[in-house]
Amino acid sequence: MIYSEDQYRKDLNRYIDNIDNQIHSISKTLEDFSCCILSDFENLQKAVTEAHTIASTYYLQSYLSPYTKEYSSLSLAAQHLSEKRHGGLIVVERRLPIGDYLHNGTPIGAKVSSTLLETIFYPGNPLHDGSILIKEDTIISAGNILPLANKTIEGKKLGTRHRAAIGLTEKSDAVAIVVSEETGRISFAVEGQLYTIRT
């Protein structure tokens, strides 16, 4: 989904109002000790996750749209990879060149399309384990090796794709989109931080 700023604010405010109402309801329910509030917390967690997804989607779009017109193709490819549990790592170069941080990539030189991105990340394809480099609206190369970060998040060890996304974005202004083949989770890294878009 492509978000305008107005639509983003409306949607997020609707979720925030819903979250606020749910918190108020849980507070009221606490007055009655005979009630179980576990399902209320599950509903609250779902609303917070959905609000987080909206915010992440909007910010990823904001980070990418000045540098590529193919945001929709990137988003569609990530969704399809997620649904199929095919892992992927897509790097979008922004202002600063990142060629010095990439190694062993295979030149592609093709226009960005969701179909081509999905094909490159198809399991067994020789290039599927590395990253794809996109500059403007062109797939520059695939199968790139990136620098790895030595980072954990909330005590969980990160997979290689996630560590590579963080490692590259610690050293550059690039944005990296990551799809986990284990969970299907879509995340993006910018400035060395990892944000979940879809769980």
Rosetta silent file (secondary structure, phi, psi, omega in degrees, C-alpha in Angstrom):
SEQUENCE: MIYSEDQYRKDLNRYIDNIDNQIHSISKTLEDFSCCILSDFENLQKAVTEAHTIASTYYLQSYLSPYTKEYSSLSLAAQHLSEKRHGGLIVVERRLPIGDYLHNGTPIGAKVSSTLLETIFYPGNPLHDGSILIKEDTIISAGNILPLANKTIEGKKLGTRHRAAIGLTEKSDAVAIVVSEETGRISFAVEGQLYTIRT
SCORE:     score description
SCORE:     0.000 S_00000001
   1 L     0.000  134.002  175.522    0.000    0.000    0.000 S_00000001
   2 L   -95.547  123.537 -176.380    1.269    3.474   -0.878 S_00000001
   3 L  -101.842  130.542  165.203    0.458    5.929    1.914 S_00000001
   4 L   -81.550  159.619 -179.534   -0.137    9.640    1.577 S_00000001
   5 H   -61.442  -40.250  179.769    0.810   11.570    4.692 S_00000001
   6 H   -62.800  -46.062 -179.696   -2.858   12.424    5.371 S_00000001
   7 H   -64.200  -41.333  177.546   -3.989    8.796    5.053 S_00000001
   8 H   -57.555  -48.906 -179.026   -1.103    7.630    7.238 S_00000001
   9 H   -63.052  -42.794  178.925   -2.036   10.108    9.980 S_00000001
  10 H   -61.077  -50.123 -178.591   -5.747    9.200    9.801 S_00000001
  11 H   -62.132  -45.171 -178.279   -5.066    5.457    9.969 S_00000001
  12 H   -66.643  -40.515  177.190   -2.513    5.759   12.746 S_00000001
  13 H   -62.452  -37.384  177.018   -4.746    8.062   14.802 S_00000001
  14 H   -61.512  -44.240  178.432   -7.598    5.560   14.438 S_00000001
  15 H   -66.635  -40.272  179.824   -5.343    2.801   15.809 S_00000001
  16 H   -64.020  -40.889  176.055   -4.048    5.009   18.622 S_00000001
  17 H   -61.603  -42.688  178.416   -7.638    5.850   19.643 S_00000001
  18 H   -62.154  -44.306  178.784   -8.472    2.133   19.587 S_00000001
  19 H   -61.850  -44.518  178.802   -5.393    1.322   21.698 S_00000001
  20 H   -59.710  -44.747  178.366   -6.301    4.076   24.161 S_00000001
  21 H   -63.081  -40.433  179.562   -9.865    2.722   24.468 S_00000001
  22 H   -65.899  -40.426  178.044   -8.576   -0.815   25.007 S_00000001
  23 H   -63.484  -43.005  178.420   -6.178    0.320   27.743 S_00000001
  24 H   -61.105  -42.779  179.151   -9.012    2.212   29.444 S_00000001
  25 H   -63.551  -41.328  177.982  -11.229   -0.896   29.218 S_00000001
  26 H   -63.582  -41.411  177.997   -8.496   -3.090   30.730 S_00000001
  27 H   -59.628  -43.293  178.646   -8.088   -0.606   33.601 S_00000001
  28 H   -64.726  -40.910 -178.780  -11.822   -0.766   34.295 S_00000001
  29 H   -64.969  -31.101  179.797  -11.803   -4.566   34.112 S_00000001
  30 H   -61.121  -23.708  178.853   -8.999   -4.713   36.703 S_00000001
  31 L   -66.372  -25.223  178.305  -11.466   -3.399   39.286 S_00000001
  32 L  -103.027  101.403 -174.725  -13.305   -6.731   39.041 S_00000001
  33 L   -66.212  -13.524 -177.750  -10.816   -9.356   40.236 S_00000001
  34 L   -84.517   -5.380 -178.388  -12.980  -12.212   38.964 S_00000001
  35 L   -94.141  142.611  174.735  -12.398  -11.286   35.300 S_00000001
  36 L   -94.903  129.952 -177.060   -9.579  -12.652   33.178 S_00000001
  37 L  -107.756   12.009 -177.958   -7.917  -10.001   31.018 S_00000001
  38 H   -60.991  -44.234  179.838   -5.608  -12.232   28.968 S_00000001
  39 H   -66.740  -31.256  176.084   -7.736  -11.999   25.814 S_00000001
  40 H   -63.037  -40.614  178.348   -7.897   -8.212   26.308 S_00000001
  41 H   -67.960  -35.521  176.311   -4.095   -8.102   26.270 S_00000001
  42 H   -62.947  -42.653  177.885   -4.020  -10.247   23.125 S_00000001
  43 H   -65.158  -39.661  177.883   -6.375   -7.785   21.409 S_00000001
  44 H   -63.600  -44.306  178.893   -4.270   -4.860   22.620 S_00000001
  45 H   -61.151  -40.758  178.627   -1.097   -6.507   21.327 S_00000001
  46 H   -62.243  -43.911  179.790   -2.760   -7.078   17.941 S_00000001
  47 H   -64.222  -41.032  178.537   -3.794   -3.394   17.718 S_00000001
  48 H   -65.028  -42.161  178.629   -0.280   -2.225   18.652 S_00000001
  49 H   -61.803  -42.832  179.296    1.247   -4.585   16.064 S_00000001
  50 H   -65.604  -40.092  176.858   -1.101   -3.284   13.357 S_00000001
  51 H   -63.695  -40.987  178.177   -0.286    0.341   14.263 S_00000001
  52 H   -62.136  -40.988  179.181    3.418   -0.531   14.160 S_00000001
  53 H   -62.416  -43.327  178.241    2.974   -2.096   10.715 S_00000001
  54 H   -61.398  -47.145 -179.169    1.297    1.051    9.387 S_00000001
  55 H   -63.563  -44.465 -179.572    4.065    3.269   10.779 S_00000001
  56 H   -62.538  -43.158  179.375    6.844    0.992    9.470 S_00000001
  57 H   -61.398  -44.374 -179.823    5.286    0.818    6.019 S_00000001
  58 H   -63.496  -46.028 -177.544    4.955    4.588    5.854 S_00000001
  59 H   -68.014  -38.186  176.387    8.519    5.233    7.011 S_00000001
  60 H   -61.049  -44.874  176.987   10.010    2.670    4.624 S_00000001
  61 H   -57.819  -43.014  179.975    8.121    4.342    1.785 S_00000001
  62 H   -63.777  -38.881 -179.998    9.451    7.732    2.955 S_00000001
  63 H   -70.023  -33.258 -174.001   13.040    6.444    3.065 S_00000001
  64 H   -93.529  -36.465 -169.058   12.849    4.863   -0.409 S_00000001
  65 L   -57.604  -31.687  176.218   10.572    7.039   -2.546 S_00000001
  66 L   -70.783  -13.651 -171.884   13.131    9.836   -3.183 S_00000001
  67 L  -114.103  -14.385  175.787   15.598    7.221   -4.494 S_00000001
  68 L  -151.970  139.985  175.278   13.475    4.786   -6.515 S_00000001
  69 L   -85.600   -4.952 -174.264   10.156    4.969   -8.332 S_00000001
  70 L   -97.342   28.996  179.104    9.849    1.200   -7.949 S_00000001
  71 H   -55.752  -42.321 -178.580    8.766    1.177   -4.292 S_00000001
  72 H   -62.364  -39.713  178.342    5.580   -0.744   -5.206 S_00000001
  73 H   -65.583  -40.146  177.846    7.587   -3.467   -6.984 S_00000001
  74 H   -64.094  -44.363 -179.412    9.891   -3.820   -3.968 S_00000001
  75 H   -63.593  -45.154  179.832    6.914   -4.003   -1.619 S_00000001
  76 H   -63.334  -43.966  178.498    5.091   -6.569   -3.770 S_00000001
  77 H   -61.001  -44.234  179.533    8.196   -8.753   -4.087 S_00000001
  78 H   -61.720  -41.348  178.786    8.734   -8.664   -0.308 S_00000001
  79 H   -62.765  -45.267 -179.787    5.098   -9.653    0.290 S_00000001
  80 H   -65.375  -42.762  177.506    5.313  -12.574   -2.147 S_00000001
  81 H   -60.723  -41.480  179.721    8.641  -13.759   -0.711 S_00000001
  82 H   -61.473  -47.180 -179.020    7.129  -13.564    2.777 S_00000001
  83 H   -61.555  -35.379 -178.347    4.053  -15.599    1.800 S_00000001
  84 H   -89.653   -4.651 -175.723    6.250  -18.306    0.226 S_00000001
  85 L    59.283   39.923  172.629    8.817  -18.209    3.070 S_00000001
  86 L   -99.137  125.579 -179.742   11.601  -17.435    0.604 S_00000001
  87 L   -71.778  155.106  178.107   14.342  -15.369    2.210 S_00000001
  88 E  -161.074  153.566  176.834   15.559  -12.170    0.613 S_00000001
  89 E  -142.337  110.991 -177.197   17.800   -9.161    1.144 S_00000001
  90 E  -115.690  124.211 -179.166   17.285   -6.087   -1.053 S_00000001
  91 E  -110.595  129.356  176.363   19.565   -3.064   -0.662 S_00000001
  92 E  -110.478  117.354  176.790   18.624    0.337   -2.071 S_00000001
  93 E   -72.785  135.671  178.621   21.498    2.760   -2.544 S_00000001
  94 L  -109.358 -117.769 -175.648   20.558    6.310   -1.589 S_00000001
  95 L   -72.910  -43.721 -172.431   22.903    9.341   -1.606 S_00000001
  96 L   -94.135  134.046  176.484   26.229    7.652   -0.836 S_00000001
  97 L   -61.948  141.047 -177.746   27.779    4.984   -3.100 S_00000001
  98 L  -118.988    8.138 -177.435   28.013    1.602   -1.365 S_00000001
  99 H   -53.676  -33.829 -179.211   30.053   -0.375   -3.895 S_00000001
 100 H   -67.192  -18.983 -177.786   33.057   -0.578   -1.546 S_00000001
 101 H   -95.546   -8.820 -178.089   30.971   -2.528    0.999 S_00000001
 102 L  -103.061  142.237 -178.763   29.655   -5.155   -1.444 S_00000001
 103 E  -134.878  146.367  170.777   31.665   -8.181   -2.551 S_00000001
 104 L    62.838   21.472  178.559   31.349  -10.973   -5.120 S_00000001
 105 L   -74.337  155.355  176.464   28.104   -9.738   -6.695 S_00000001
 106 E  -102.524  124.655 -179.900   27.025  -10.734  -10.190 S_00000001
 107 E   -60.370  138.042  178.355   26.118   -7.808  -12.492 S_00000001
 108 E  -116.864  -57.753  177.591   22.454   -7.792  -13.534 S_00000001
 109 E    63.905   42.389 -179.451   21.683   -4.359  -15.070 S_00000001
 110 E  -123.025  154.819  176.476   17.911   -4.874  -15.383 S_00000001
 111 E   -64.344  141.883  179.330   14.886   -2.728  -14.572 S_00000001
 112 L   -64.044  130.809  170.098   13.381   -3.492  -11.163 S_00000001
 113 L  -146.212  148.315 -179.525   10.358   -5.797  -11.287 S_00000001
 114 H   -63.229  -36.946 -179.351    8.765   -7.864   -8.553 S_00000001
 115 H   -62.629  -45.026  179.606    8.915  -10.969  -10.764 S_00000001
 116 H   -65.583  -41.749  178.173   12.666  -10.663  -11.331 S_00000001
 117 H   -60.175  -45.296  179.384   13.309  -10.032   -7.628 S_00000001
 118 H   -63.700  -38.256  179.495   11.270  -13.114   -6.688 S_00000001
 119 H   -64.714  -43.002  179.774   13.087  -15.206   -9.303 S_00000001
 120 H   -61.490  -38.101 -177.489   16.512  -14.195   -7.987 S_00000001
 121 L   -90.826    9.831  177.133   15.522  -15.198   -4.443 S_00000001
 122 L   -65.317  130.174 -178.126   13.964  -18.519   -5.472 S_00000001
 123 L   -54.570  134.534 -178.971   15.587  -21.235   -3.307 S_00000001
 124 L    96.816  -21.328  175.612   18.346  -23.023   -5.175 S_00000001
 125 L   -63.242  135.347 -176.515   19.034  -20.085   -7.481 S_00000001
 126 L   -57.909  -21.712 -176.668   22.813  -19.441   -7.317 S_00000001
 127 L   -99.905   -1.102 -169.277   22.228  -15.790   -6.330 S_00000001
 128 L   -70.048  -20.735 -178.036   19.508  -16.276   -3.703 S_00000001
 129 L   -83.737  -19.174  179.803   21.789  -16.238   -0.645 S_00000001
 130 L   -94.042 -170.978  179.378   23.334  -12.821   -1.280 S_00000001
 131 E   -99.914  158.148  171.698   21.795   -9.375   -1.492 S_00000001
 132 E   -99.571  136.838  174.817   20.414   -7.504   -4.463 S_00000001
 133 E  -104.783  125.676  176.958   21.690   -3.964   -5.034 S_00000001
 134 E  -116.721  132.197  173.556   19.212   -1.466   -6.459 S_00000001
 135 E  -126.390  121.733 -174.292   20.167    1.997   -7.619 S_00000001
 136 L    56.404 -114.313 -176.356   17.281    4.204   -8.703 S_00000001
 137 L  -114.025   22.886 -175.111   15.081    1.859  -10.770 S_00000001
 138 E  -123.360  136.778  170.084   17.759   -0.671  -11.774 S_00000001
 139 E   -81.324  108.745 -176.865   18.914   -3.955  -10.280 S_00000001
 140 E   -76.618  -47.662 -176.610   22.665   -3.374  -10.427 S_00000001
 141 E  -156.493  165.956  178.344   23.826   -6.739   -9.066 S_00000001
 142 E  -139.733  162.249 -179.031   22.773   -9.827   -7.117 S_00000001
 143 E    74.946   22.154 -178.463   24.507  -12.345   -4.870 S_00000001
 144 E   -73.795  140.274  172.846   26.384   -9.577   -3.055 S_00000001
 145 E   -95.158  130.948 -177.730   28.165  -10.311    0.231 S_00000001
 146 L  -112.534  160.227  174.156   27.676   -7.538    2.815 S_00000001
 147 L   -67.214  142.847 -178.954   29.508   -6.648    6.046 S_00000001
 148 L   -99.990  142.916  172.760   27.923   -8.317    9.089 S_00000001
 149 L   -90.874  149.250  173.705   26.971   -6.626   12.345 S_00000001
 150 L  -102.554   79.213 -171.353   27.620   -8.378   15.652 S_00000001
 151 L  -135.035  147.473  169.310   24.296   -7.491   17.206 S_00000001
 152 E  -122.245  155.148  176.565   21.459   -9.119   19.096 S_00000001
 153 E  -122.801  121.846 -179.811   17.971   -7.745   19.591 S_00000001
 154 L    50.112   41.815  176.106   16.186   -8.462   22.870 S_00000001
 155 L    76.496   -0.021  179.730   18.544  -11.349   23.531 S_00000001
 156 E   -95.774  137.620  176.423   17.735  -13.076   20.226 S_00000001
 157 E   -79.381  134.565 -178.469   20.496  -13.944   17.829 S_00000001
 158 L   -87.792  150.499  175.499   19.887  -12.529   14.371 S_00000001
 159 L   -73.787  170.815 -176.241   20.188  -14.482   11.139 S_00000001
 160 H   -60.708  -43.668 -179.629   22.827  -13.706    8.525 S_00000001
 161 H   -60.805  -44.001 -178.912   20.526  -11.620    6.301 S_00000001
 162 H   -66.253  -41.438  178.222   19.439   -9.456    9.228 S_00000001
 163 H   -65.202  -36.241  177.852   23.023   -9.008   10.457 S_00000001
 164 H   -67.828  -40.807  178.662   24.103   -8.076    6.915 S_00000001
 165 H   -61.856  -45.409  178.829   21.284   -5.517    6.610 S_00000001
 166 H   -66.356  -45.856 -178.308   22.267   -3.921    9.904 S_00000001
 167 H   -57.309  -45.471  179.789   25.999   -4.126    9.117 S_00000001
 168 H   -67.616  -41.716 -176.259   25.655   -2.330    5.780 S_00000001
 169 H   -76.380  -13.801  170.460   23.308    0.351    7.108 S_00000001
 170 H   -71.539  -29.460 -174.002   25.686    1.045   10.001 S_00000001
 171 H  -100.742   -7.818 -174.608   28.337    1.984    7.422 S_00000001
 172 L  -147.861  177.649  176.424   26.173    3.760    4.812 S_00000001
 173 L   -97.395   13.233  179.197   22.903    5.595    4.246 S_00000001
 174 L   -64.672  161.631  171.819   21.440    2.648    2.286 S_00000001
 175 E  -115.908  134.739 -179.908   18.124    1.033    3.186 S_00000001
 176 E  -120.458  129.260  176.263   17.948   -2.773    3.329 S_00000001
 177 E  -102.646  129.731 -176.316   14.730   -4.810    3.128 S_00000001
 178 E  -122.354  133.589  171.578   14.944   -8.279    4.687 S_00000001
 179 E  -117.412  124.022  179.476   12.554  -11.216    4.372 S_00000001
 180 L   -81.012  127.584  177.227   13.122  -14.076    6.803 S_00000001
 181 L   -76.000  -20.616  179.910   12.798  -17.498    5.221 S_00000001
 182 L   -79.138  -41.588 -174.803   12.141  -19.032    8.652 S_00000001
 183 L  -112.345  -18.098 -173.517    9.282  -16.772    9.778 S_00000001
 184 L    80.198    0.578 -177.763    8.266  -14.832    6.664 S_00000001
 185 L   -65.863  135.352  175.935    8.773  -11.641    8.673 S_00000001
 186 E  -103.609  128.680  178.506    9.542   -8.542    6.597 S_00000001
 187 E  -133.836  166.782  169.737   11.895   -5.993    8.168 S_00000001
 188 E  -138.509  151.014  178.735   13.983   -3.087    7.020 S_00000001
 189 E  -117.401  137.879  174.407   17.246   -1.649    8.288 S_00000001
 190 E  -149.549  136.434 -179.883   18.275    1.988    8.199 S_00000001
 191 L    52.191   37.709  175.987   21.091    3.686   10.131 S_00000001
 192 L    76.427    8.746  179.036   21.995    0.378   11.789 S_00000001
 193 E  -114.662  144.243 -178.917   18.515   -0.183   13.238 S_00000001
 194 E  -108.891  131.597 -179.074   16.110   -2.979   12.287 S_00000001
 195 E  -126.306  133.996  178.670   12.349   -2.352   12.068 S_00000001
 196 E   -84.636  134.467  175.574    9.649   -4.966   11.484 S_00000001
 197 E   -98.642  -47.382 -174.539    7.076   -4.233    8.798 S_00000001
 198 E  -142.044  133.680  178.821    5.075   -7.441    8.804 S_00000001
 199 L  -106.845    0.000    0.000    5.086  -10.417   11.142 S_00000001
